[in-house]
Short mmCIF file of C-alpha atoms and ligand atoms in Angstrom, two decimals:
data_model
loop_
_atom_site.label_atom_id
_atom_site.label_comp_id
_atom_site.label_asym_id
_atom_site.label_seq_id
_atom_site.Cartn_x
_atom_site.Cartn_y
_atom_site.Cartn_z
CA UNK A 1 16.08 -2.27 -6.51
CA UNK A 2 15.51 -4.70 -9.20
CA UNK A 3 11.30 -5.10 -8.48
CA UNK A 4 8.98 -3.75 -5.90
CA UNK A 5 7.70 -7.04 -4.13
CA UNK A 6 7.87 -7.11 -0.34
CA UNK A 7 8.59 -4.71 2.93
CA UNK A 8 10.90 -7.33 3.78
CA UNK A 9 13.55 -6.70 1.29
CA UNK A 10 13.82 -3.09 2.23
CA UNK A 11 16.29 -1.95 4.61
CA UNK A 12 15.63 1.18 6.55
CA UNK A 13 17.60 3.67 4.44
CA UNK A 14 16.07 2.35 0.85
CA UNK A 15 12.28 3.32 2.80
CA UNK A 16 13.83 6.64 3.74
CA UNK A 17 15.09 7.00 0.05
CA UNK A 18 11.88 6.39 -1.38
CA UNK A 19 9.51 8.31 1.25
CA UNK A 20 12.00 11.22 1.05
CA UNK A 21 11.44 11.00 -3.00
CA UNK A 22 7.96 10.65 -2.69
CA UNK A 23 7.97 14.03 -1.03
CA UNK A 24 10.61 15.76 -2.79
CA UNK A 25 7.86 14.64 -6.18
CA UNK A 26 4.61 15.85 -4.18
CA UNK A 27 6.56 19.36 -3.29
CA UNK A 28 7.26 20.25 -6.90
CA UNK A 29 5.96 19.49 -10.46
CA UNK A 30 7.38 16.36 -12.11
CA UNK A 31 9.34 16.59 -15.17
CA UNK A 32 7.89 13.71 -17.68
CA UNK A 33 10.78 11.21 -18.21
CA UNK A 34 10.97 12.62 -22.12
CA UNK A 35 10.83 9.04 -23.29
CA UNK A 36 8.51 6.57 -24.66
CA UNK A 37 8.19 4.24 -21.80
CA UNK A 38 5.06 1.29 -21.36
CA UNK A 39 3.18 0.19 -17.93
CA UNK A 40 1.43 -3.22 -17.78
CA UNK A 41 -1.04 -2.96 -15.03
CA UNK A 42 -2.69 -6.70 -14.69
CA UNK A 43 -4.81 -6.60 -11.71
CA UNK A 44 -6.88 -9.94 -11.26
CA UNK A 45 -8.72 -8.70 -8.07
CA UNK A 46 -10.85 -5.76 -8.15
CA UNK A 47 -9.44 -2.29 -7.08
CA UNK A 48 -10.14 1.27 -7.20
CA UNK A 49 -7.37 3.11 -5.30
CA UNK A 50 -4.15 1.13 -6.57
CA UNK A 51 -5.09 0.39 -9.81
CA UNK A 52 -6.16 4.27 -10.66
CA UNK A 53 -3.23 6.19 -8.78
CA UNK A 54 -0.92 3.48 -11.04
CA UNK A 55 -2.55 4.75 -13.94
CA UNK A 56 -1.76 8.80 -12.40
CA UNK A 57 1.52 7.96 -11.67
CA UNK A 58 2.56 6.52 -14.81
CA UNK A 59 0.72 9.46 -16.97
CA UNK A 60 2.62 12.15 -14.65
CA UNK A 61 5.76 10.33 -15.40
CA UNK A 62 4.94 10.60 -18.83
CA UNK A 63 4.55 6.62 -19.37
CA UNK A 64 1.52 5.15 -21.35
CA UNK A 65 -0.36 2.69 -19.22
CA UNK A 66 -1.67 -0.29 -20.49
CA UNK A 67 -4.40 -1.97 -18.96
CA UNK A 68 -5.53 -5.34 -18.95
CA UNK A 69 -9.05 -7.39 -18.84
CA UNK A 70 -8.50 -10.75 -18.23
CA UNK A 71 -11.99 -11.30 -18.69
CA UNK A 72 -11.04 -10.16 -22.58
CA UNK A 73 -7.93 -11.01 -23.11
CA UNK A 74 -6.00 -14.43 -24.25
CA UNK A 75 -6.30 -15.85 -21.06
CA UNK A 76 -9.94 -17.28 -21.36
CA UNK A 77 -8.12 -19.45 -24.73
CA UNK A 78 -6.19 -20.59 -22.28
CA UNK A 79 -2.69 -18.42 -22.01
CA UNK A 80 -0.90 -18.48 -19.12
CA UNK A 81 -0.39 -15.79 -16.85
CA UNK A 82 3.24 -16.25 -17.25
CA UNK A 83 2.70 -16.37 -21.25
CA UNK A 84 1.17 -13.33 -20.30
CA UNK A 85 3.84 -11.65 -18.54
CA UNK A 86 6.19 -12.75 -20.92
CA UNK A 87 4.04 -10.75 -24.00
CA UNK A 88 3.99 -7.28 -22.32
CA UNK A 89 7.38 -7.85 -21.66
CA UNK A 90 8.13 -8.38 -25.68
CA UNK A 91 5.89 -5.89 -26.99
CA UNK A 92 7.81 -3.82 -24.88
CA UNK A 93 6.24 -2.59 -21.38
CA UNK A 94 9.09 -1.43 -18.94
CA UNK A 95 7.45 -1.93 -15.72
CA UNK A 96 4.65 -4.82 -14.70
CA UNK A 97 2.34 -3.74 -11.91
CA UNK A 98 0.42 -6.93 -10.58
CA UNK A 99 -2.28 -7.62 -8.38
CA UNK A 100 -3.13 -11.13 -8.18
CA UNK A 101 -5.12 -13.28 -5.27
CA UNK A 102 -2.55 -15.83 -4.96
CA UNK A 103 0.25 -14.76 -2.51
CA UNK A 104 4.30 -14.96 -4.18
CA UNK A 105 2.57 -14.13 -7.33
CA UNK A 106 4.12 -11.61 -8.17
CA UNK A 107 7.74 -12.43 -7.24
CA UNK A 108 7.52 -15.81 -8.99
CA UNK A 109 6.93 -13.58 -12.15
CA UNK A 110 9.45 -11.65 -11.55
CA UNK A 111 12.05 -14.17 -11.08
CA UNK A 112 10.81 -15.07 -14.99
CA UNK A 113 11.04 -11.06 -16.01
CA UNK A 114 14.00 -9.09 -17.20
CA UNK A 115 11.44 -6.08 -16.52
CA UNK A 116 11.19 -4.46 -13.28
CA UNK A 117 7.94 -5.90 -11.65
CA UNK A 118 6.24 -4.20 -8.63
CA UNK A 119 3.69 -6.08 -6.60
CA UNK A 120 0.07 -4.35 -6.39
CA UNK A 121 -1.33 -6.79 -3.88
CA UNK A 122 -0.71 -10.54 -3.54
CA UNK A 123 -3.44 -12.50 -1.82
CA UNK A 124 -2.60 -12.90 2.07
CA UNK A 125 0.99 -11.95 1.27
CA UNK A 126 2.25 -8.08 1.05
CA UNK A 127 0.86 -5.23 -0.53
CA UNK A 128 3.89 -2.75 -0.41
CA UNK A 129 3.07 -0.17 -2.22
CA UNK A 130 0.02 0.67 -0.09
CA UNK A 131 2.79 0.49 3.05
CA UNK A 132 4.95 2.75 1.66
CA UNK A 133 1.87 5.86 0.42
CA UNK A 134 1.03 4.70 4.66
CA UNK A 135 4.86 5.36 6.07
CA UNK A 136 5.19 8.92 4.00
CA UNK A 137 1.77 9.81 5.51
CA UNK A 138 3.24 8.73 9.10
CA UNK A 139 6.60 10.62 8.43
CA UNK A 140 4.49 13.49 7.27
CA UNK A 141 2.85 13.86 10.74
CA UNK A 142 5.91 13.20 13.01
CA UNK A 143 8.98 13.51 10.40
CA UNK A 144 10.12 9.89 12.40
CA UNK A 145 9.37 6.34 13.26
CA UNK A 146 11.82 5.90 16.22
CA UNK A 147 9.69 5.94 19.84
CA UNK A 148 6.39 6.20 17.78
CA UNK A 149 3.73 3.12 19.19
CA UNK A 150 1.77 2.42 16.21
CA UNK A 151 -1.30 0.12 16.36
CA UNK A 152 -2.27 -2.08 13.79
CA UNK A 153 -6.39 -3.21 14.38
CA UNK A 154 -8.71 -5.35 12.30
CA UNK A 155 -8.43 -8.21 10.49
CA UNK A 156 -4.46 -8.82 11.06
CA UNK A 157 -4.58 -12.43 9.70
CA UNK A 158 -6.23 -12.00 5.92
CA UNK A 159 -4.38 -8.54 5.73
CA UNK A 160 -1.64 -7.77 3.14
CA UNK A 161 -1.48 -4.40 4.04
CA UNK A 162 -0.69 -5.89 8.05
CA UNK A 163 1.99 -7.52 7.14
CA UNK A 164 4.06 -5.10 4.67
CA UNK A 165 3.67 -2.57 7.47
CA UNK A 166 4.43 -4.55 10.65
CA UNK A 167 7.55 -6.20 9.03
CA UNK A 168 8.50 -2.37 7.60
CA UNK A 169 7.54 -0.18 11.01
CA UNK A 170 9.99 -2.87 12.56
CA UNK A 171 12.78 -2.04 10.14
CA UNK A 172 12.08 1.73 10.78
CA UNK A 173 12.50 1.43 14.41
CA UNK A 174 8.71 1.99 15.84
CA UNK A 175 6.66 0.06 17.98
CA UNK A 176 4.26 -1.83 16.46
CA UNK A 177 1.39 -3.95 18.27
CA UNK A 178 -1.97 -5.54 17.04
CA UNK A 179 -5.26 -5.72 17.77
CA UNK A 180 -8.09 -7.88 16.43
CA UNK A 181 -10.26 -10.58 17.35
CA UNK A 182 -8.53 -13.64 18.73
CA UNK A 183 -8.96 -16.11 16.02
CA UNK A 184 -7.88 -13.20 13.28
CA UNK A 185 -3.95 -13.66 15.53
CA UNK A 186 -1.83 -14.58 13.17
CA UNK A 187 1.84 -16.14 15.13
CA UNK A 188 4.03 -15.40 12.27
CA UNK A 189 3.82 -11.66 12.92
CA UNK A 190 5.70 -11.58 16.32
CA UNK A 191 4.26 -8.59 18.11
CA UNK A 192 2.27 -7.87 21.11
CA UNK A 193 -1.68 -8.43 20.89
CA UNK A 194 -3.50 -5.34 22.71
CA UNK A 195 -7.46 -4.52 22.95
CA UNK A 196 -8.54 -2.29 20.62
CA UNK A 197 -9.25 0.82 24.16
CA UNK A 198 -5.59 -0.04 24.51
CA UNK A 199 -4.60 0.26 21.09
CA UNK A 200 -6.44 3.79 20.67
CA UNK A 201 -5.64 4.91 24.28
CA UNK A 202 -1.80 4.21 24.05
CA UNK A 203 -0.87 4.76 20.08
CA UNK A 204 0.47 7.37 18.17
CA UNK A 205 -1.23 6.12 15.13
CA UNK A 206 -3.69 3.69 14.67
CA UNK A 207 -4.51 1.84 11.24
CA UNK A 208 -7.38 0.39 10.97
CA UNK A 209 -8.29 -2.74 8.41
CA UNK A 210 -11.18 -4.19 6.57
CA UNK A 211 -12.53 -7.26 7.49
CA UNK A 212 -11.05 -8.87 4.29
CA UNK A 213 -14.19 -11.30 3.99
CA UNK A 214 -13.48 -12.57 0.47
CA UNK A 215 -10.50 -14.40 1.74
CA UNK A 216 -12.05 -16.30 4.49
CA UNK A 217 -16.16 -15.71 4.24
CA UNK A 218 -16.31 -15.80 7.90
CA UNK A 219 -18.42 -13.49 10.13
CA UNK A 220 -20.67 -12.30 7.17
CA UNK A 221 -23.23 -12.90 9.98
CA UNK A 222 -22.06 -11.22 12.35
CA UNK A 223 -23.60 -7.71 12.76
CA UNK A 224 -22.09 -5.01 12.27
CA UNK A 225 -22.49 -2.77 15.00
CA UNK A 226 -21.60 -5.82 17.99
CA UNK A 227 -18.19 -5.74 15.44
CA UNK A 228 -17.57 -2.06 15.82
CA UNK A 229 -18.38 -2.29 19.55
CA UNK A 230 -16.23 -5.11 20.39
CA UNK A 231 -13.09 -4.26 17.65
CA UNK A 232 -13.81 -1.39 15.87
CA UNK A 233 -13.01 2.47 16.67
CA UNK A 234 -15.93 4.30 18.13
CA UNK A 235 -16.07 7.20 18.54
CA UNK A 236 -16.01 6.60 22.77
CA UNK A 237 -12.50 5.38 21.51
CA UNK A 238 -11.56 7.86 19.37
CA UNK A 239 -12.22 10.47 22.43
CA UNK A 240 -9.50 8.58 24.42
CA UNK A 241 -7.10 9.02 21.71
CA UNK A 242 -3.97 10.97 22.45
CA UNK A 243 -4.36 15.01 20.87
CA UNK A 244 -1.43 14.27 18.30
CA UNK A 245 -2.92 10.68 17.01
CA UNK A 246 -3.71 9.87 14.00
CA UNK A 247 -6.68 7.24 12.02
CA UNK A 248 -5.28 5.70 9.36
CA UNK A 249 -7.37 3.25 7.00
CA UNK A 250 -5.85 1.80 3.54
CA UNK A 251 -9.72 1.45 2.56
CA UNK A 252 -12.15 0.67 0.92
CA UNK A 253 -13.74 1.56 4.23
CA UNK A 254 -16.90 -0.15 5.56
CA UNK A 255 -18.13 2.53 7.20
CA UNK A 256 -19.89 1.58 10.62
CA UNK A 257 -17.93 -1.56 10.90
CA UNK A 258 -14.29 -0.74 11.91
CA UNK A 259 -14.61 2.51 11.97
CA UNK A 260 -17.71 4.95 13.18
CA UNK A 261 -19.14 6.76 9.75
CA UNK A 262 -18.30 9.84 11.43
CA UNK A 263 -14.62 9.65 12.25
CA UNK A 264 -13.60 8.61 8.55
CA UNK A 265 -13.63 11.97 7.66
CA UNK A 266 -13.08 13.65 11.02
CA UNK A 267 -10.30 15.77 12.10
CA UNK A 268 -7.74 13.18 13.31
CA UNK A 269 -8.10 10.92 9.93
CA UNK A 270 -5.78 10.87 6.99
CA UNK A 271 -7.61 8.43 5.31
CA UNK A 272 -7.92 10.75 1.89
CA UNK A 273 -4.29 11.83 2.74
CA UNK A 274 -2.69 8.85 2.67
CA UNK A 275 -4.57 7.86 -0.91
CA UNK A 276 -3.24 11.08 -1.89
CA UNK A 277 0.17 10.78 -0.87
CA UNK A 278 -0.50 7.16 -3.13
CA UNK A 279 -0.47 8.70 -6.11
CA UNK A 280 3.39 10.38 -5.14
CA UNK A 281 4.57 7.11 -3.60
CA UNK A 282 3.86 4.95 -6.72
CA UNK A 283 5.80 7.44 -8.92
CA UNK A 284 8.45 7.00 -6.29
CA UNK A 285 8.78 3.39 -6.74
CA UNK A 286 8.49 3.59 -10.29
CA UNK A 287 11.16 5.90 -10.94
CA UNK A 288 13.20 4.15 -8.71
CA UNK A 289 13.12 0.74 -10.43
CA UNK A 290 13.53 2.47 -13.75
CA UNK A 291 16.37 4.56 -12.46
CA UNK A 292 18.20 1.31 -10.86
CA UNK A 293 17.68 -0.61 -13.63
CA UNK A 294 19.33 1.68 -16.59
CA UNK A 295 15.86 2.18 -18.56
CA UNK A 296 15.87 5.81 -17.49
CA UNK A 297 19.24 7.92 -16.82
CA UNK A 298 18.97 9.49 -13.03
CA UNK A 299 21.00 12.69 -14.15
CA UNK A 300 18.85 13.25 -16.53
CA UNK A 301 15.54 13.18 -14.91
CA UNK A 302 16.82 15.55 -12.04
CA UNK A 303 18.45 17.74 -14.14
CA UNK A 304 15.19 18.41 -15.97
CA UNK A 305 13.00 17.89 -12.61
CA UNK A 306 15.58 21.08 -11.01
CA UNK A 307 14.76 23.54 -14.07
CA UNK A 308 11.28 22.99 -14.02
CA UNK A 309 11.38 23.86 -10.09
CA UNK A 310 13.47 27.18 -10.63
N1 CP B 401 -6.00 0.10 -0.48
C1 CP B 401 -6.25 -0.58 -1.62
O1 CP B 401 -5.46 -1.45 -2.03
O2 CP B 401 -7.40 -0.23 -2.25
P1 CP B 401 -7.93 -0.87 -3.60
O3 CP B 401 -8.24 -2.30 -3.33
O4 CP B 401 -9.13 -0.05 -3.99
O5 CP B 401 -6.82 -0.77 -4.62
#
């Protein structure tokens, strides 16, 4: 892997490789890579989840993160963010993480980079990362993807996190369909539409999604309980959910608008799983790109990795 930008670019046995890393990290402690290595993390929409289990990753890894403010940096005298990118890269960061509201963001920096660059969350676009911490928690629960019927609900058209997953579940080999309110259809993911009793009725998993309002500002009116009624999993729902199926959420959660306040921490959610299992699937990716890209040696870092777990 030269970056981390979309699901797309991911065949199934490079997910596999990762998820199956992202474990093999979780199950035992992490050997620091024993070498002074740089992070950039430039996140230009808020976040609490990705941009903090970055920051863990990195430290376990041993790598100093650097974090940027754009609201104190160069940019307000005008810098570009590719002048930007370009400086972290020559003061010597290894790795850019980027969040940024306008989708290809991140890949047209990357295509500027000789760093590895791994894309934190761009606009509409992908968010893969946050797919990937979601597949290991999946695998996790039913160690495969082939014959599982996993529904997507929410707002499928303004969500990142939709896309990277529908386009990777396909790859994997499960069964993906979504379910949201009509206008939120978005006809470049080809997969069936259900109603959210058939979604929780029929699936294996389902993930729920914010309603991403800051990309669209619509339905800020509408209230919030006719939304959870309508498209949102109630706890009626939830009762009609198969015994082995799972909630999944990549939050922030607005309690009592897709979800029922109660369920987000009831037995069948993994919502504080899968932002666990983040922290595990970041270092994943990270070593990866470093590994693939000659900054760190891979015989190395498992040699070390295997004493430390005798
Ligand atoms: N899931 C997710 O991306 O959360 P944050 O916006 O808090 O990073």
């Amino acid at each position: 892997m030269d970056h981390f930008l979309s699901m797309k670019d991911l065949s199934e046995h490079e997910i596999l490789r990762l998820i199956k890393e992202a474990e093999a990290i979780k199950a035992k402690k992490h050997e620091p890579f024993g070498k002074q290595l740089f992070a950039g993390n430039l996140f230009f929409e808020p976040s609490t989840r990705t941009k903090m289990s970055f920051t863990i990753a990195e430290r376990k890894l041993g790598m100093e993160s650097l974090d940027f403010t754009g609201e104190f940096s160069s940019l307000q005298k005008g810098e570009s963010l590719y002048d930007t990118a370009r400086t972290f890269e020559a003061l010597g960061a290894s790795v850019l993480v980027i969040r940024h509201p306008l989708e290809n963001m991140a890949a047209k920096l990357a295509a500027d980079l000789s760093i590895p660059v791994i894309n934190a969350g761009d606009g509409k676009g992908e968010h893969p990362t946050q797919s990937l911490l979601d597949l290991m928690t999946i695998y996790q629960e039913f160690n495969r993807f082939s014959g599982l019927r996993i529904a997507i609900a929410g707002d499928i058209k303004h969500s990142r996190v939709a896309r990277s997953n529908a386009f990777a579940l396909r790859t994997l080999g499960a069964e993906v369909c979504l379910s949201c309110k009509p206008e939120w259809e978005d006809s470049s993911l080809p997969y069936s539409y259900v109603s959210i009793d058939e979604a929780a009725e029929t699936c294996d998993a389902i993930m729920l999604l914010r309603i991403q309002h800051e990309r669209h500002g619509e339905d800020k009116g509408m209230d919030p309980t006719d939304y959870l009624q309508q498209f949102g999993l109630t706890i009626e729902r939830e009762r009609k959910m198969q015994p082995h199926a799972v909630i999944l959420h990549p939050a922030p959660v607005n309690r009592g608008v897709e979800i029922e306040d109660e369920l987000v921490e009831s037995p069948k959610s993994r919502i504080f799983k899968q932002m666990e299992n983040g922290v595990f699937a970041r270092m994943a990716v990270i070593k990866h790109l470093l590994i693939d890209r000659g900054i760190i040696d891979a015989v190395n870092v498992d040699q070390r990795d295997a004493i430390v777990s005798r």
